[in-house]
Coordinates of C-alpha atoms in Angstrom, one line a residue:
M687 CA -116.0 -67.2 11.9
E688 CA -115.3 -70.1 14.2
V689 CA -114.5 -73.7 13.4
E690 CA -113.9 -76.4 15.9
P691 CA -111.5 -79.3 15.1
D692 CA -112.5 -82.9 15.1
Q693 CA -113.1 -84.4 18.6
S694 CA -114.3 -87.7 20.0
V695 CA -117.9 -88.9 19.4
E696 CA -119.7 -91.1 21.9
A697 CA -121.7 -93.9 20.3
T698 CA -124.2 -96.1 22.1
E699 CA -126.1 -99.1 20.7
V700 CA -129.8 -98.7 21.6
G701 CA -132.2 -101.5 21.4
N702 CA -132.2 -105.1 22.7
A703 CA -128.6 -104.8 23.8
D704 CA -127.5 -102.2 26.3
E705 CA -123.8 -102.2 25.3
K706 CA -122.0 -98.9 25.3
E707 CA -119.1 -98.1 23.1
T708 CA -117.0 -95.0 23.4
M709 CA -114.8 -94.0 20.4
S710 CA -111.4 -92.6 21.1
S711 CA -110.5 -89.1 20.1
T712 CA -108.3 -88.5 17.1
E713 CA -106.3 -85.3 16.7
M714 CA -105.4 -85.1 13.0
E715 CA -105.1 -81.6 11.6
T716 CA -105.2 -82.9 8.1
M717 CA -108.3 -85.1 8.6
P718 CA -110.9 -82.6 7.3
S719 CA -109.1 -82.0 4.0
A720 CA -108.4 -85.7 3.6
E721 CA -112.0 -86.8 4.3
I722 CA -113.5 -84.1 2.0
R723 CA -111.0 -85.0 -0.8
D724 CA -111.8 -88.7 -0.6
A725 CA -115.5 -87.9 -0.8
A726 CA -115.0 -85.7 -3.8
D727 CA -112.9 -88.4 -5.6
C728 CA -115.8 -90.9 -5.2
N729 CA -118.0 -90.8 -8.3
T730 CA -120.2 -93.7 -7.4
G731 CA -123.2 -91.5 -7.1
H732 CA -122.9 -90.2 -10.6
A733 CA -122.3 -93.7 -12.0
E734 CA -125.4 -95.0 -10.2
G735 CA -127.5 -92.1 -11.5
E736 CA -126.4 -92.9 -15.0
E737 CA -127.2 -96.6 -14.6
M738 CA -130.7 -95.7 -13.3
D739 CA -131.3 -93.4 -16.3
A740 CA -130.3 -96.2 -18.6
E741 CA -132.8 -98.5 -16.9
A742 CA -135.7 -96.0 -17.2
G743 CA -138.6 -97.1 -19.1
P744 CA -140.4 -95.5 -22.1
A745 CA -142.5 -93.3 -19.7
S746 CA -139.6 -91.0 -19.2
E747 CA -138.2 -91.0 -22.8
G748 CA -140.0 -87.8 -23.7
L749 CA -138.6 -86.1 -20.6
S750 CA -135.1 -87.4 -21.2
E751 CA -135.1 -86.3 -24.8
A752 CA -136.4 -82.9 -23.9
S753 CA -133.5 -82.4 -21.5
S754 CA -129.9 -83.1 -22.2
S755 CA -127.4 -84.3 -19.7
A756 CA -126.5 -80.7 -19.0
C757 CA -129.7 -78.8 -18.4
L758 CA -130.0 -75.7 -20.5
F759 CA -131.7 -72.8 -18.8
D760 CA -133.1 -69.8 -20.6
F761 CA -133.4 -66.8 -18.3
G762 CA -134.0 -64.4 -21.2
R763 CA -137.8 -65.0 -21.1
A764 CA -140.4 -65.7 -18.5
P765 CA -140.7 -69.4 -17.5
S766 CA -143.7 -71.3 -18.7
L767 CA -146.2 -72.8 -16.3
L768 CA -146.7 -76.5 -16.9
G769 CA -149.1 -77.4 -14.1
Q770 CA -150.4 -76.5 -10.7
A771 CA -152.3 -77.9 -7.8
K772 CA -154.6 -75.7 -5.8
R773 CA -157.9 -77.4 -5.0
E774 CA -156.4 -80.1 -2.8
F775 CA -154.9 -77.6 -0.5
S776 CA -158.0 -75.4 -0.1
S777 CA -160.0 -77.8 2.1
R778 CA -159.0 -76.1 5.3
E779 CA -158.6 -72.3 5.8
D780 CA -155.4 -72.8 7.9
N781 CA -153.8 -75.1 5.4
F782 CA -150.6 -74.2 3.5
L783 CA -147.8 -76.1 1.9
R784 CA -144.5 -76.7 3.6
G785 CA -142.1 -77.7 0.9
C786 CA -141.6 -80.4 -1.8
E787 CA -139.1 -83.0 -2.9
W788 CA -138.6 -84.6 -6.3
A789 CA -138.3 -88.4 -6.5
P790 CA -134.7 -89.4 -7.3
D791 CA -135.8 -90.7 -10.8
G792 CA -137.7 -87.4 -11.4
R793 CA -141.1 -89.0 -12.3
C794 CA -143.1 -87.7 -9.3
L795 CA -143.2 -85.0 -6.7
L796 CA -143.8 -85.3 -3.0
T797 CA -145.4 -82.4 -1.1
C798 CA -146.0 -81.7 2.6
S799 CA -148.8 -79.4 3.9
N800 CA -150.1 -78.2 7.2
D801 CA -153.1 -80.6 7.1
N802 CA -150.5 -83.3 8.0
V803 CA -150.8 -85.0 4.6
L804 CA -148.0 -86.1 2.3
R805 CA -149.1 -86.1 -1.4
V806 CA -147.5 -87.6 -4.5
F807 CA -148.1 -86.0 -7.8
D808 CA -147.2 -87.4 -11.2
L809 CA -145.9 -85.1 -13.9
P810 CA -148.6 -83.6 -16.1
P811 CA -148.8 -84.5 -19.8
S812 CA -147.6 -81.0 -20.8
V813 CA -144.2 -81.8 -19.4
Y814 CA -143.6 -84.6 -21.9
G815 CA -145.2 -82.8 -24.8
Q816 CA -143.6 -79.4 -23.9
Q817 CA -146.8 -77.8 -25.1
P818 CA -146.9 -74.1 -24.2
V819 CA -149.7 -72.7 -22.1
S820 CA -151.0 -69.4 -23.2
S821 CA -153.0 -68.5 -20.0
E822 CA -153.3 -69.6 -16.4
A823 CA -156.8 -70.8 -17.2
E824 CA -155.4 -73.5 -19.5
V825 CA -152.9 -74.8 -16.9
T826 CA -153.5 -78.4 -16.0
E827 CA -154.9 -78.8 -12.5
M828 CA -152.8 -81.6 -11.0
T829 CA -154.3 -84.1 -8.6
S830 CA -152.4 -86.3 -6.3
V831 CA -152.1 -90.0 -7.2
L832 CA -151.8 -91.1 -3.6
S833 CA -151.6 -89.5 -0.1
S834 CA -150.4 -90.5 3.3
R835 CA -152.0 -88.9 6.4
E836 CA -150.0 -88.5 9.6
G837 CA -151.5 -88.0 13.0
E838 CA -149.7 -84.9 14.0
L839 CA -147.6 -82.0 12.6
I840 CA -145.0 -83.4 10.1
Y841 CA -141.5 -82.4 11.0
D842 CA -139.5 -83.8 8.0
Y843 CA -139.8 -86.2 5.1
C844 CA -137.5 -87.6 2.4
W845 CA -137.3 -90.1 -0.5
Y846 CA -135.3 -93.3 -0.6
P847 CA -132.2 -92.3 -2.6
K848 CA -132.3 -95.5 -4.8
M849 CA -135.9 -95.0 -5.7
N850 CA -136.7 -96.2 -9.2
S851 CA -140.3 -96.4 -10.5
E852 CA -139.5 -99.6 -12.4
D853 CA -138.8 -101.3 -9.1
P854 CA -141.8 -101.0 -6.8
T855 CA -139.8 -102.3 -3.8
S856 CA -137.6 -99.2 -4.0
C857 CA -140.5 -96.8 -4.1
L858 CA -140.8 -95.5 -0.6
Y859 CA -140.4 -92.3 1.4
L860 CA -140.0 -91.5 5.1
S861 CA -141.9 -89.0 7.4
S862 CA -141.5 -87.9 10.9
C863 CA -144.2 -86.2 12.9
R864 CA -144.8 -85.1 16.5
D865 CA -145.3 -87.8 19.1
H866 CA -145.0 -90.6 16.5
P867 CA -142.3 -93.0 15.2
I868 CA -140.7 -92.6 11.8
H869 CA -142.9 -94.0 9.1
A870 CA -141.9 -95.6 5.8
W871 CA -144.6 -95.2 3.2
D872 CA -145.1 -97.2 0.0
A873 CA -145.0 -94.7 -2.9
Y874 CA -147.2 -97.1 -5.1
T875 CA -150.1 -97.7 -2.7
G876 CA -149.7 -95.0 0.0
S877 CA -149.8 -97.7 2.7
L878 CA -147.5 -97.9 5.7
R879 CA -144.6 -100.4 5.2
C880 CA -142.9 -100.2 8.5
S881 CA -141.9 -97.9 11.4
Y882 CA -138.6 -97.0 13.1
R883 CA -139.2 -96.1 16.8
A884 CA -136.9 -94.0 19.0
Y885 CA -137.4 -93.9 22.7
N886 CA -136.4 -91.4 25.4
H887 CA -135.1 -92.1 28.9
L888 CA -138.7 -92.7 30.1
D889 CA -139.2 -95.4 27.5
E890 CA -141.6 -93.2 25.6
I891 CA -141.6 -92.7 21.9
T892 CA -139.9 -89.5 20.9
A893 CA -140.2 -87.9 17.4
A894 CA -137.2 -87.1 15.2
H895 CA -137.0 -83.4 14.2
S896 CA -135.1 -84.3 11.0
I897 CA -134.6 -87.4 9.0
Q898 CA -132.4 -88.4 6.0
F899 CA -131.2 -91.5 4.3
S900 CA -127.5 -92.1 3.8
S901 CA -126.2 -91.8 0.3
D902 CA -126.5 -95.6 -0.3
G903 CA -129.8 -95.9 1.5
S904 CA -128.6 -98.4 4.0
K905 CA -128.9 -96.1 7.0
I906 CA -131.4 -93.5 8.3
Y907 CA -130.1 -90.5 10.1
C908 CA -132.5 -89.1 12.7
G909 CA -131.9 -85.8 14.4
F910 CA -132.9 -85.1 18.1
D911 CA -131.8 -82.7 20.8
R912 CA -127.9 -82.9 20.8
T913 CA -128.2 -86.5 19.6
L914 CA -128.2 -88.4 16.3
R915 CA -129.8 -91.8 16.1
V916 CA -128.9 -94.1 13.2
F917 CA -131.3 -96.9 12.1
D918 CA -130.5 -99.7 9.7
T919 CA -132.9 -99.4 6.9
S920 CA -133.3 -103.2 6.6
R921 CA -134.2 -103.6 10.3
P922 CA -137.3 -101.6 11.4
G923 CA -138.2 -101.4 15.0
R924 CA -136.4 -99.8 18.0
E925 CA -132.9 -101.0 17.5
C926 CA -130.6 -98.2 16.6
T927 CA -127.2 -96.6 17.3
Q928 CA -127.2 -93.4 19.3
R929 CA -124.5 -90.8 18.7
R930 CA -124.1 -88.1 21.2
L931 CA -123.1 -84.8 19.6
T932 CA -122.0 -83.1 22.8
S933 CA -120.2 -84.2 26.0
K934 CA -119.0 -82.6 29.3
R935 CA -115.5 -82.1 27.9
D936 CA -116.6 -81.1 24.4
A937 CA -119.1 -78.5 23.4
G938 CA -119.8 -80.2 20.0
L939 CA -123.0 -79.5 18.2
R940 CA -125.6 -78.1 20.6
G941 CA -129.3 -77.7 20.2
I942 CA -131.9 -79.6 18.2
V943 CA -130.8 -81.1 14.9
S944 CA -133.1 -79.3 12.5
C945 CA -131.8 -80.5 9.1
I946 CA -129.4 -83.1 7.6
G947 CA -127.4 -83.1 4.4
V948 CA -125.5 -86.1 2.9
Y949 CA -122.8 -86.6 0.3
Q950 CA -121.2 -90.0 -0.1
H951 CA -119.8 -91.0 3.4
L952 CA -120.1 -87.4 4.7
Y953 CA -123.1 -86.0 6.4
A954 CA -123.8 -82.5 7.8
L955 CA -126.1 -81.7 10.7
G956 CA -127.7 -78.2 11.2
S957 CA -129.1 -77.1 14.5
Y958 CA -131.3 -74.3 15.8
S959 CA -128.3 -73.1 17.8
K960 CA -126.9 -71.5 14.5
S961 CA -124.2 -74.1 14.1
I962 CA -123.4 -76.9 11.6
G963 CA -121.5 -80.1 12.3
V964 CA -119.8 -82.1 9.5
Y965 CA -119.2 -85.9 10.2
S966 CA -117.7 -88.9 8.5
E967 CA -119.6 -92.2 8.4
R968 CA -116.3 -94.0 7.9
G969 CA -115.3 -93.2 11.4
R970 CA -118.8 -94.2 12.7
G971 CA -119.8 -90.6 13.1
E972 CA -116.5 -89.0 13.9
R973 CA -116.8 -85.3 13.7
I974 CA -114.7 -83.4 11.2
C975 CA -115.5 -79.8 12.2
V976 CA -118.2 -77.5 13.5
L977 CA -119.1 -74.4 11.6
T978 CA -120.7 -71.3 13.2
G979 CA -121.7 -68.0 11.6
Q980 CA -125.3 -68.4 10.4
H981 CA -127.6 -65.5 11.6
G982 CA -130.5 -67.8 12.6
G983 CA -131.2 -71.4 13.3
V984 CA -130.1 -73.6 10.4
T985 CA -133.1 -75.0 8.5
H986 CA -131.7 -76.3 5.2
L987 CA -128.4 -77.9 4.2
Q988 CA -127.2 -79.1 0.8
F989 CA -123.8 -80.3 -0.4
C990 CA -122.7 -79.1 -3.8
N991 CA -122.3 -81.8 -6.5
D992 CA -118.5 -81.7 -6.1
G993 CA -118.7 -82.5 -2.4
L994 CA -116.2 -79.7 -1.6
H995 CA -118.8 -77.0 -0.7
L996 CA -121.7 -76.9 1.6
L997 CA -124.7 -74.5 1.4
S998 CA -126.7 -73.5 4.4
G999 CA -129.7 -71.3 5.1
G1000 CA -131.5 -70.4 8.3
R1001 CA -134.8 -69.1 9.6
K1002 CA -135.2 -65.3 9.9
D1003 CA -131.9 -65.2 7.9
N1004 CA -131.5 -63.4 4.6
E1005 CA -128.3 -65.2 3.6
I1006 CA -127.4 -68.5 2.0
L1007 CA -123.8 -69.3 2.9
C1008 CA -121.4 -71.4 0.9
W1009 CA -118.8 -73.1 3.1
D1010 CA -115.4 -74.3 1.7
L1011 CA -115.0 -77.7 3.2
R1012 CA -111.3 -77.9 2.1
N1013 CA -110.7 -75.0 4.5
P1014 CA -113.3 -75.4 7.2
G1015 CA -114.6 -72.1 8.6
Q1016 CA -114.1 -70.2 5.3
V1017 CA -117.2 -68.8 3.6
L1018 CA -116.6 -68.4 -0.1
W1019 CA -119.7 -66.3 -0.8
S1020 CA -123.2 -65.5 0.3
A1021 CA -126.5 -65.1 -1.6
I1022 CA -129.1 -62.6 -0.4
R1023 CA -132.8 -63.5 -0.3
L1024 CA -135.8 -62.5 1.8
V1025 CA -136.6 -64.7 4.8
T1026 CA -138.3 -62.9 7.7
T1027 CA -140.1 -65.8 9.5
N1028 CA -139.2 -69.1 11.2
Q1029 CA -140.5 -71.0 8.2
R1030 CA -138.1 -73.3 6.3
V1031 CA -137.4 -71.8 2.9
Q1032 CA -135.8 -74.2 0.5
F1033 CA -133.1 -73.6 -2.1
D1034 CA -131.5 -75.8 -4.7
M1035 CA -128.6 -75.9 -7.1
D1036 CA -128.6 -77.3 -10.6
Q1037 CA -126.6 -80.3 -11.7
S1038 CA -123.8 -78.2 -13.2
G1039 CA -123.3 -76.3 -9.9
R1040 CA -123.6 -73.0 -11.6
Y1041 CA -127.1 -71.7 -10.9
L1042 CA -128.6 -71.4 -7.4
F1043 CA -132.4 -71.1 -7.0
S1044 CA -134.1 -70.0 -3.8
G1045 CA -137.6 -69.2 -2.6
G1046 CA -138.5 -66.1 -0.6
Q1047 CA -141.0 -64.4 1.6
D1048 CA -142.2 -62.0 -1.2
G1049 CA -143.4 -64.7 -3.6
H1050 CA -140.4 -64.6 -5.8
V1051 CA -137.8 -67.2 -6.8
R1052 CA -134.3 -65.7 -7.0
I1053 CA -131.7 -67.2 -9.3
Y1054 CA -128.0 -66.6 -8.8
D1055 CA -125.0 -67.4 -11.0
T1056 CA -122.1 -68.7 -8.9
T1057 CA -119.6 -67.6 -11.5
Q1058 CA -120.7 -63.9 -11.0
Q1059 CA -119.6 -62.6 -7.6
I1060 CA -119.9 -59.0 -6.6
E1061 CA -118.9 -56.9 -3.6
P1062 CA -121.9 -56.1 -1.4
S1063 CA -123.1 -52.5 -1.3
S1064 CA -123.1 -50.7 2.0
S1065 CA -126.8 -50.7 2.3
A1066 CA -127.2 -54.4 1.5
G1067 CA -124.3 -55.3 3.9
S1068 CA -125.8 -53.3 6.8
A1069 CA -129.1 -55.2 6.4
V1070 CA -127.5 -58.7 6.8
T1071 CA -124.3 -58.4 8.7
D1072 CA -125.9 -57.9 12.1
G1073 CA -127.0 -61.1 13.8
A1074 CA -130.7 -61.4 14.8
D1075 CA -129.7 -61.5 18.5
G1076 CA -127.1 -58.8 18.3
D1077 CA -124.2 -61.1 19.3
G1078 CA -122.2 -60.2 16.2
D1079 CA -121.7 -63.8 15.1
G1080 CA -123.2 -63.3 11.7
Y1081 CA -121.2 -63.5 8.6
G1082 CA -120.3 -60.3 6.8
G1083 CA -118.7 -61.6 3.7
D1084 CA -116.8 -59.7 1.0
L1085 CA -118.5 -61.5 -1.9
Q1086 CA -122.1 -62.0 -2.8
L1087 CA -123.7 -63.7 -5.8
A1088 CA -125.2 -61.6 -8.5
E1089 CA -128.9 -62.3 -9.2
V1090 CA -129.5 -63.5 -12.7
C1091 CA -133.2 -62.8 -12.5
R1092 CA -136.1 -62.7 -10.0
V1093 CA -139.3 -64.4 -11.0
A1094 CA -142.7 -63.9 -9.4
V1095 CA -144.1 -67.4 -9.1
H1096 CA -146.7 -67.1 -6.3
D1097 CA -148.8 -64.5 -4.5
D1098 CA -147.5 -65.7 -1.1
A1099 CA -144.3 -66.9 0.5
V1100 CA -142.4 -69.4 -1.6
N1101 CA -141.2 -72.1 0.9
G1102 CA -140.6 -74.9 -1.6
C1103 CA -138.1 -74.6 -4.4
R1104 CA -136.7 -77.8 -5.9
L1105 CA -135.1 -78.4 -9.3
H1106 CA -135.9 -81.5 -11.3
P1107 CA -133.0 -84.0 -11.3
T1108 CA -132.5 -84.0 -15.1
A1109 CA -134.7 -81.4 -16.7
P1110 CA -134.7 -77.5 -16.5
M1111 CA -137.9 -77.6 -14.5
L1112 CA -138.6 -76.1 -11.1
A1113 CA -141.2 -77.1 -8.6
T1114 CA -142.4 -74.4 -6.2
T1115 CA -144.8 -74.4 -3.2
S1116 CA -146.3 -71.5 -1.4
G1117 CA -148.2 -70.5 1.8
Q1118 CA -147.5 -69.6 5.4
R1119 CA -149.3 -69.5 8.7
K1120 CA -151.5 -66.4 9.0
F1121 CA -153.3 -65.0 12.0
A1122 CA -156.4 -62.8 11.8
N1123 CA -155.8 -59.2 12.8
P1124 CA -158.3 -58.5 15.6
G1125 CA -158.7 -54.9 14.3
G1126 CA -160.6 -53.1 17.0
R1127 CA -160.0 -53.7 20.7
G1128 CA -163.2 -55.7 21.1
D1129 CA -163.0 -55.4 24.9
G1130 CA -166.3 -53.4 25.3
S1131 CA -164.4 -50.3 26.4
D1132 CA -166.3 -47.0 26.0
S1133 CA -165.0 -44.6 23.3
D1134 CA -166.3 -41.3 22.1
D1135 CA -164.3 -41.5 19.0
G1136 CA -166.4 -42.8 16.2
E1137 CA -163.4 -43.0 13.8
T1138 CA -161.8 -45.5 16.0
N1139 CA -164.7 -47.9 15.7
A1140 CA -165.0 -47.4 12.0
G1141 CA -161.3 -48.1 11.6
G1142 CA -161.6 -51.3 13.6
A1143 CA -164.4 -52.5 11.4
A1144 CA -162.3 -51.8 8.4
D1145 CA -159.3 -53.7 9.8
A1146 CA -161.5 -56.6 10.7
E1147 CA -162.9 -56.7 7.2
K1148 CA -159.5 -56.5 5.7
S1149 CA -158.2 -59.4 7.9
Q1150 CA -161.2 -61.6 6.8
S1151 CA -160.3 -61.0 3.2
C1152 CA -156.6 -61.7 3.7
H1153 CA -155.3 -63.1 0.5
R1154 CA -153.9 -66.7 0.5
D1155 CA -152.0 -68.6 -2.1
N1156 CA -151.5 -72.2 -1.1
S1157 CA -150.5 -74.0 -4.2
M1158 CA -147.9 -76.1 -5.9
R1159 CA -146.6 -75.2 -9.4
L1160 CA -144.3 -76.6 -12.0
W1161 CA -142.2 -74.2 -14.1
S1162 CA -140.2 -74.8 -17.2
F1163 CA -137.0 -72.8 -17.8
A1164 CA -136.1 -74.7 -21.0
A1165 CA -134.9 -72.8 -24.0
A1166 CA -137.5 -72.4 -26.8
V1167 CA -137.2 -75.0 -29.5
Q1168 CA -136.2 -73.4 -32.8
P1169 CA -138.2 -74.6 -35.8
S1170 CA -136.3 -76.6 -38.3
S1171 CA -135.2 -74.8 -41.5
S1172 CA -136.2 -77.7 -43.6

């Protein structure tokens, strides 16, 4: 396991002014612990969340009453299916979902699919009434209330962190797609509000591979190749600050910035080069440390609610790693899942920080208890300790999380897995890119073997009937309500 100390970060103002500002390096061995400790001591995020809940209108009263401040999960019985959306994603044969995100106030869900459309779904009535569904035929077919179509493949998307349905001006979300600027969409009308444009050295628009708001929503972090651009949310256009993540004298964070995680004034950048950089906004992007050890390119990052731990997952990587930011470079534990493709597979942790939920390639959602850690078996360890490229940089930890349960939620790969902000409810999305098996050679070559031709026809027929499950589903893990004795 390797960790690099904090180094200098070169920041450049990009836009109408061509000024360049270079920040001096700071060699403080105690800086990582101090920065992380300060972030953990800040409780403004919790206070703001409580204030937002207090301002919520009557539309969310049923949901609030159904879920206490500490969500109670019941893993002793199968989760109940509250609603699903299938029809909207079946218009194209090559369509599939690519993840989902709950709105910060929990009243709607944003999905991304391969048809380059972002859809917003309201919660179905069964969520507020908590009415059990006896069969899948009775499940509410959810339809999107609005949609936003992009021109090319969508790279990333995110909600405005201060979003509140009672304040229409705060209801917006961002998206970034290939060869297009970053778009800010109105979550009430689906119309385009504004754009944030990044340009390359040829003065051509270049797309951000990852985007994320800062915790207070005042800045937009945009990930590029070895570069982070920061936009002021209140100033759309091309003016931004460019922060170089590498330099000639400093290796820094190499590769394309594939994902971004934020917590208070800290933000973490993951790259396809299997490394993670942790930075402080207080120092205008001064790097705290660089973490290496993921098997594959990092595709998902998430800070724990205490701000002291960082979760990371990668593509073609069966491990979710928990990094201890008080001691950068130390992995506390790992959670084993099934990810065999380059697809981004989401995970999420509940508000208490105890339960970890993750999607997987086999159509299951795996649930782990962070208080139950076991030593990995020899067979499990051998399956995950070797890096995908054979360089031996993978993490072979001594502790793994024990699975609480494994729930079959889809008939295809589960790439979206997001917990509701306040209720014991899980949103999942499924689907993956599939290519038809050509079966026979089909090159017109002569063959005297009749069984070969028959086998090719059978394979072609099998490929045509390849099963697909492209859907979004809502699951309730709430404990059953006991009838009153009176």
